[in-house]
mmCIF file of C-alpha atoms in Angstrom:
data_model
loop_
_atom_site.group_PDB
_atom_site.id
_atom_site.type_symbol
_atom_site.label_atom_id
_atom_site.label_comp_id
_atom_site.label_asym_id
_atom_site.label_seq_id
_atom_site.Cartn_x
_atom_site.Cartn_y
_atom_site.Cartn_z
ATOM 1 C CA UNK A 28 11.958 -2.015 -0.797
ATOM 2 C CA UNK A 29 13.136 0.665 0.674
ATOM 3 C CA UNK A 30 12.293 4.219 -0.146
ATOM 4 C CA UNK A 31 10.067 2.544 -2.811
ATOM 5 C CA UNK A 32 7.028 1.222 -1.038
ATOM 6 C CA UNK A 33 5.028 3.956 -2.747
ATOM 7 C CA UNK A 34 6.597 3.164 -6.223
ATOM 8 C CA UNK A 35 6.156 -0.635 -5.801
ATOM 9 C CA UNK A 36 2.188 0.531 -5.266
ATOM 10 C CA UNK A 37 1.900 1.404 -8.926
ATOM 11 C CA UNK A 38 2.218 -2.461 -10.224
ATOM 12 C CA UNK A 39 -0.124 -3.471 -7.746
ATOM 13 C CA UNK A 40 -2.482 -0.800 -9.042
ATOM 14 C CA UNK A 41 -1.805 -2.154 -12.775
ATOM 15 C CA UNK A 42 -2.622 -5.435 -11.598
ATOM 16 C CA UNK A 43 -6.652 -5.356 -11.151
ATOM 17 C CA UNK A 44 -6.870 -3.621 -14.568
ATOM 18 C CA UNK A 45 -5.399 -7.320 -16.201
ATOM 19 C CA UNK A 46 -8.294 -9.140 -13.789
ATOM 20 C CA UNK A 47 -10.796 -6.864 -14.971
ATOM 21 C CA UNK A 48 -9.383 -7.028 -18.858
ATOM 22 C CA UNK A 49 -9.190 -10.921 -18.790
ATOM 23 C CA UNK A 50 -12.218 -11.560 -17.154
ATOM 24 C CA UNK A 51 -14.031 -9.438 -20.032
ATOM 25 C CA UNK A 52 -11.906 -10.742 -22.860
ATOM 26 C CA UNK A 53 -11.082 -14.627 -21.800
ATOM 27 C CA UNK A 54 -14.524 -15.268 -19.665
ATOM 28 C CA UNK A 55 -17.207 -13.295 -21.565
ATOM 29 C CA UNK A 56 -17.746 -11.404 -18.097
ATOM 30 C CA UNK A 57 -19.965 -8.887 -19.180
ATOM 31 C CA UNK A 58 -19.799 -5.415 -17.644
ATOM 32 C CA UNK A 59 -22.227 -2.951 -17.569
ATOM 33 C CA UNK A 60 -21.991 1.065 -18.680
ATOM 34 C CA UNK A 61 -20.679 2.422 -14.847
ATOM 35 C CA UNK A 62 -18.401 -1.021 -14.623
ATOM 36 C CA UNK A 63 -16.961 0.033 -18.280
ATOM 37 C CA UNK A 64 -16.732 3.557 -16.834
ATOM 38 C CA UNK A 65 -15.189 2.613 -13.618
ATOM 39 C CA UNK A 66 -12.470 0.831 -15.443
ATOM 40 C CA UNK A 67 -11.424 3.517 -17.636
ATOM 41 C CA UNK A 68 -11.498 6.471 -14.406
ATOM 42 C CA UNK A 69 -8.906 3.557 -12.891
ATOM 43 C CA UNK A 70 -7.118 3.612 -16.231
ATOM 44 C CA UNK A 71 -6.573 7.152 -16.116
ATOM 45 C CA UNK A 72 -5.325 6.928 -12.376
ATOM 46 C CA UNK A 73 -2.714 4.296 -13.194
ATOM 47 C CA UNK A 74 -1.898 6.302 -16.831
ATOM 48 C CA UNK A 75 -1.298 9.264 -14.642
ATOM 49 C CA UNK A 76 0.943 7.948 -12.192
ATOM 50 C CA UNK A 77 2.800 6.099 -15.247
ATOM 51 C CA UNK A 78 3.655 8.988 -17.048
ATOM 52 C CA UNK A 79 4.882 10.766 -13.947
ATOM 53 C CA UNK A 80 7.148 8.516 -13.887
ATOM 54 C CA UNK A 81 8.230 9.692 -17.727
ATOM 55 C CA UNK A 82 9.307 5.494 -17.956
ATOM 56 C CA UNK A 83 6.930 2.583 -18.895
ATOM 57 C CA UNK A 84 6.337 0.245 -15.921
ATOM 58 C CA UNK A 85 7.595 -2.770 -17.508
ATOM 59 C CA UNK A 86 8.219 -4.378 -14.135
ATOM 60 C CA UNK A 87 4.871 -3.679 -13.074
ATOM 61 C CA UNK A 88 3.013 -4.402 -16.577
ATOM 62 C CA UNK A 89 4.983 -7.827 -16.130
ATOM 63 C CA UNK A 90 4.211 -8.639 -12.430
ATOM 64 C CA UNK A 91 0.036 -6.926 -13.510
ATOM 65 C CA UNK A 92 -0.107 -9.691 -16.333
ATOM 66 C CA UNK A 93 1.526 -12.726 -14.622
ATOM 67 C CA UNK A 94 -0.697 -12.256 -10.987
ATOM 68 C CA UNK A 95 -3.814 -11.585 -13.827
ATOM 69 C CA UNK A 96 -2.937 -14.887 -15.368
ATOM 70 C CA UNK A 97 -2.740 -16.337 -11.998
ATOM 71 C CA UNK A 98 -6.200 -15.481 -11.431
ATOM 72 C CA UNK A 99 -7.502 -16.669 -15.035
ATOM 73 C CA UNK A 100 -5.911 -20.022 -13.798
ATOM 74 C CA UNK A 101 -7.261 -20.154 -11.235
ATOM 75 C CA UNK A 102 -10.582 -19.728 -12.030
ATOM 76 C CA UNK A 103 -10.477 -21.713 -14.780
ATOM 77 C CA UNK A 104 -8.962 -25.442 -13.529
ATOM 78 C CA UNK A 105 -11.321 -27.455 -11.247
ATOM 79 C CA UNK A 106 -9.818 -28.160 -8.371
ATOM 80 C CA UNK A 107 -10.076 -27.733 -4.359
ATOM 81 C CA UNK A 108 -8.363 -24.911 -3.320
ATOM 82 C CA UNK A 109 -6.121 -26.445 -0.895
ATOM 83 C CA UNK A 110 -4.960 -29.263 -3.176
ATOM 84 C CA UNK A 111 -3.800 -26.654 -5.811
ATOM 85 C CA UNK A 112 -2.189 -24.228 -3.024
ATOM 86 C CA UNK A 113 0.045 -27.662 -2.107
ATOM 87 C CA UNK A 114 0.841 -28.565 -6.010
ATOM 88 C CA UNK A 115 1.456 -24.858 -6.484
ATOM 89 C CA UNK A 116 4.387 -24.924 -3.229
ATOM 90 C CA UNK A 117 5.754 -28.498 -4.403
ATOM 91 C CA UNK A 118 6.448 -27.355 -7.616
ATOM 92 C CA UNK A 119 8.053 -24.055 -6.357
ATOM 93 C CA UNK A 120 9.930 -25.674 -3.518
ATOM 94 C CA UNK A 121 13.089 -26.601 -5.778
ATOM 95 C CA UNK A 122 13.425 -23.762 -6.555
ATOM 96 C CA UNK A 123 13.149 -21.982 -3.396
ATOM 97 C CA UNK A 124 15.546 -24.861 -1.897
ATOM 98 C CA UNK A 125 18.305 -23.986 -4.764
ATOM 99 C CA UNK A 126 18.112 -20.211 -3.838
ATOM 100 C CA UNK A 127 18.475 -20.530 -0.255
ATOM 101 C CA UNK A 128 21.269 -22.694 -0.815
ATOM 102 C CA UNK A 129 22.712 -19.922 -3.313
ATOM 103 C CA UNK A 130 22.156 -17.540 -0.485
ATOM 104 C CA UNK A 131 23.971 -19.572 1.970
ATOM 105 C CA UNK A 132 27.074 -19.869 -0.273
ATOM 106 C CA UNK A 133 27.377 -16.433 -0.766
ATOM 107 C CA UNK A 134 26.853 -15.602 2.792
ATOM 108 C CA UNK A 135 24.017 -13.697 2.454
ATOM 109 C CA UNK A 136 21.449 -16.232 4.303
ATOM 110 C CA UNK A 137 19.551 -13.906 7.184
ATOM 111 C CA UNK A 138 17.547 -16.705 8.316
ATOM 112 C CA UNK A 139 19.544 -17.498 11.511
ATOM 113 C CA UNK A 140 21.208 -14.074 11.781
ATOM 114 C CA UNK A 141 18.627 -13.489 15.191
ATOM 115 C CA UNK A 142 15.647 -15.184 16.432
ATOM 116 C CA UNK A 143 13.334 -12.212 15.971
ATOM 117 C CA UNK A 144 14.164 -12.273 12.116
ATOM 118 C CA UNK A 145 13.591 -15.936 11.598
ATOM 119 C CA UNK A 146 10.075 -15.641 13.296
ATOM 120 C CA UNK A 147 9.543 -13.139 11.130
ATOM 121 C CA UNK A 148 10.532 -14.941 7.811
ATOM 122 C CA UNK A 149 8.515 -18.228 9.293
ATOM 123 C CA UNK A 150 5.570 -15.743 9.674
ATOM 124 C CA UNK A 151 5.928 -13.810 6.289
ATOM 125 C CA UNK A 152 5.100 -17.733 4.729
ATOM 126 C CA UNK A 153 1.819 -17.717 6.755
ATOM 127 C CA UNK A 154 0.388 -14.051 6.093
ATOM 128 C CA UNK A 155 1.181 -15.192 1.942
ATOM 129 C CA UNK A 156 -0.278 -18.429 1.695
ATOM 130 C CA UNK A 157 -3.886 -17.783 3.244
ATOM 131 C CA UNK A 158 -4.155 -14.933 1.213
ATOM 132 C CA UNK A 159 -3.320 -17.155 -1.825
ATOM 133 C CA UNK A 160 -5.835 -20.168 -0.081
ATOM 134 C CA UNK A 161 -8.818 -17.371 -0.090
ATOM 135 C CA UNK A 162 -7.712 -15.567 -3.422
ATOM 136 C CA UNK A 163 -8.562 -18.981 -4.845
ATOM 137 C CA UNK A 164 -11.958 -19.933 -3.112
ATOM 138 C CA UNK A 165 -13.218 -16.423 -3.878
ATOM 139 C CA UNK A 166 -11.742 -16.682 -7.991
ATOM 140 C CA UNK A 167 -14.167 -19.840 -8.090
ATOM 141 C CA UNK A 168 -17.469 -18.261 -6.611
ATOM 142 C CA UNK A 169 -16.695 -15.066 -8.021
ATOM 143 C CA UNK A 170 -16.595 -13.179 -10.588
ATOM 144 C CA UNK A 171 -12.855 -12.463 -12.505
ATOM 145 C CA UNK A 172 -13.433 -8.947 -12.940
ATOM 146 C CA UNK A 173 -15.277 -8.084 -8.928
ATOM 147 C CA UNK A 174 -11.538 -9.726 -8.030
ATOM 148 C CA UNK A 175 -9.787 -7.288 -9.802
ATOM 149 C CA UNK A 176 -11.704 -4.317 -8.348
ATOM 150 C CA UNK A 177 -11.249 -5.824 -4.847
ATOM 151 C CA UNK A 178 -7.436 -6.062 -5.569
ATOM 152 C CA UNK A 179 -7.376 -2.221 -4.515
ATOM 153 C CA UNK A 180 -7.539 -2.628 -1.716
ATOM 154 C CA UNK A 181 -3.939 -4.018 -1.191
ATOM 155 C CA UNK A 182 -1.963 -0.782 -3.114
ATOM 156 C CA UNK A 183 -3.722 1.206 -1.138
ATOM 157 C CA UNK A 184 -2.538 -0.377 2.389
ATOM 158 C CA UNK A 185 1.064 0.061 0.676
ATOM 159 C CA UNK A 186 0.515 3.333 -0.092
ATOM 160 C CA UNK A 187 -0.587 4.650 3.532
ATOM 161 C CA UNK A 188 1.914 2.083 5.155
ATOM 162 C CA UNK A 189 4.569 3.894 2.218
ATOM 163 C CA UNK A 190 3.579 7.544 4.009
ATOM 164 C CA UNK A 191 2.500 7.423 6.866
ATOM 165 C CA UNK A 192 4.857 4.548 8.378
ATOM 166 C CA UNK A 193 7.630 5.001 6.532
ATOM 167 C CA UNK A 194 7.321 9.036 5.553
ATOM 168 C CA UNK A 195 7.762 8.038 1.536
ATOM 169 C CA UNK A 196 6.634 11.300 -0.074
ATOM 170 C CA UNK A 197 3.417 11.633 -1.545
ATOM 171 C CA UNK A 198 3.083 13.925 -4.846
ATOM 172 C CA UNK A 199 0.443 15.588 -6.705
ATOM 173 C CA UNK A 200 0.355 12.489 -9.213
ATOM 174 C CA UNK A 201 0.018 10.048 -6.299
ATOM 175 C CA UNK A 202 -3.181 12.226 -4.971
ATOM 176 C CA UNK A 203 -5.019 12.356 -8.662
ATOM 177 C CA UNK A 204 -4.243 8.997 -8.967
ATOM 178 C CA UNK A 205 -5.571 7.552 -6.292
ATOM 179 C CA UNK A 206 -8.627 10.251 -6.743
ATOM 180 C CA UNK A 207 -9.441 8.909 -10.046
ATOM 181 C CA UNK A 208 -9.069 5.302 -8.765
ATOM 182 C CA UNK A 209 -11.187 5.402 -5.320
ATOM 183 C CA UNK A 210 -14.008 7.227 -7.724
ATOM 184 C CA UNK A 211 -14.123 4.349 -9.734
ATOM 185 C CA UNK A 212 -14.049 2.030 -6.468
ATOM 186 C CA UNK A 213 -17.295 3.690 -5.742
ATOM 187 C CA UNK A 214 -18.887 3.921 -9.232
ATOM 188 C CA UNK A 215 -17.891 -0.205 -9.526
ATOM 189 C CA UNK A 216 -19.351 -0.978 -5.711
ATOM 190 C CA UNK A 217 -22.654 0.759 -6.750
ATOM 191 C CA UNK A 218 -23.287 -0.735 -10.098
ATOM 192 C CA UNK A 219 -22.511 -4.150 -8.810
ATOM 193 C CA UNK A 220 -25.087 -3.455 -5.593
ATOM 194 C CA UNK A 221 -27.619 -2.260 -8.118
ATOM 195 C CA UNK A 222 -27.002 -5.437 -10.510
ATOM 196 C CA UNK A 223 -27.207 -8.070 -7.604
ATOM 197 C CA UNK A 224 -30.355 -5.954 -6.461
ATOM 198 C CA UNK A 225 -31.849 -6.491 -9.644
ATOM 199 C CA UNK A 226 -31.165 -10.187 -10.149
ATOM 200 C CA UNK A 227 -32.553 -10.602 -6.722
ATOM 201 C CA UNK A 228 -35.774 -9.159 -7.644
ATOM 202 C CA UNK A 229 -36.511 -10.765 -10.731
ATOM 203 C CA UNK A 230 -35.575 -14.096 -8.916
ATOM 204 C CA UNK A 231 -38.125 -13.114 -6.427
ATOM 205 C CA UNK A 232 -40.668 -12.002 -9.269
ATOM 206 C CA UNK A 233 -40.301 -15.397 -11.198
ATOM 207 C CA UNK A 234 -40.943 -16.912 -7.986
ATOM 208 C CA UNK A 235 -43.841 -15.775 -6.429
#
């Protein structure tokens, strides 16, 4: 990943747009005018940094629709969130197993190369499963296409930690894209408020 933390932001970008577009198309999740609206200004973000590129993102387009089919899953089978997390590892772990063991073959293993690297491989499993455990509670008690629109938020910390951390450059495609895309962050955030505000209300009108 080096040199392309900024790059590898684009397929995260991609990636809400396939929540947002499943939720929509598989789950009937209906969006309103500004959510419609939203989606197309973050679109024209991801379009923009695409074609600066002059390549299509296949890479991305594939990781965008495999992590959105995740989340379809996810919200679609009944079960706890834990239980599915463990299925999800066991069934994985073979796999995992036959590549360290690849690894070690070729000599390329790094996992006992120093102690500070193996805590931090030990810890890398941590910080990626409970973001997996919560990405699954929250696909069950929300709503497919909110998740996408959340999913922002983690391009964006790859972006800044692309820049500022790791001085990546930062072009005049990167800024309209990520214009277009925080604009439609807001125009989402406010129609949802505005929706929730209005189911509230009614709720309390039918009440009293």
């Amino acid at each position: 990943m080096d040199g392309k933390i900024v790059e590898a932001s684009l397929g995260q970008y991609i990636n809400p747009l396939t929540s947002v577009l499943l939720g929509a198309i598989v789950l009937k999740e209906r969006l309103s005018g500004a959510q419609i609206f939203a989606f197309i200004l973050a679109a024209i973000g991801v379009l923009t940094l695409s074609l600066h590129y002059g390549v299509v993102p296949w890479i991305s387009l594939s990781l965008a629709l495999t992590f959105g089919l995740y989340g379809l899953a996810k919200k679609k089978i009944k079960a706890d969130s834990t239980i599915g997390l463990t299925l999800e590892t066991m069934v994985i772990s073979p796999i995992s197993l036959a590549y360290i063991g690849y690894l070690t073959f070729q000599s390329h293993l790094q996992f006992f190369d120093s102690f500070s690297t193996s805590l931090l491989l030990i810890g890398s499993g941590m910080v990626t499963a409970l973001p997996l455990l919560l990405f699954t509670k929250s696909a069950k008690k929300g709503s497919l296409s909110m998740l996408g629109i959340l999913q922002y938020i983690s391009p964006t910390l790859s972006l800044l930690a692309g820049v500022i951390l790791y001085h990546e450059s930062l072009t005049k495609a990167h800024v309209i894209t990520f214009s277009f895309i925080w604009l439609a962050l807001i125009v989402y955030t406010f129609s949802s408020i505005a929706k929730w505000g209005n189911k509230k209300y009614t709720k309390n009108k039918m009440g009293a």
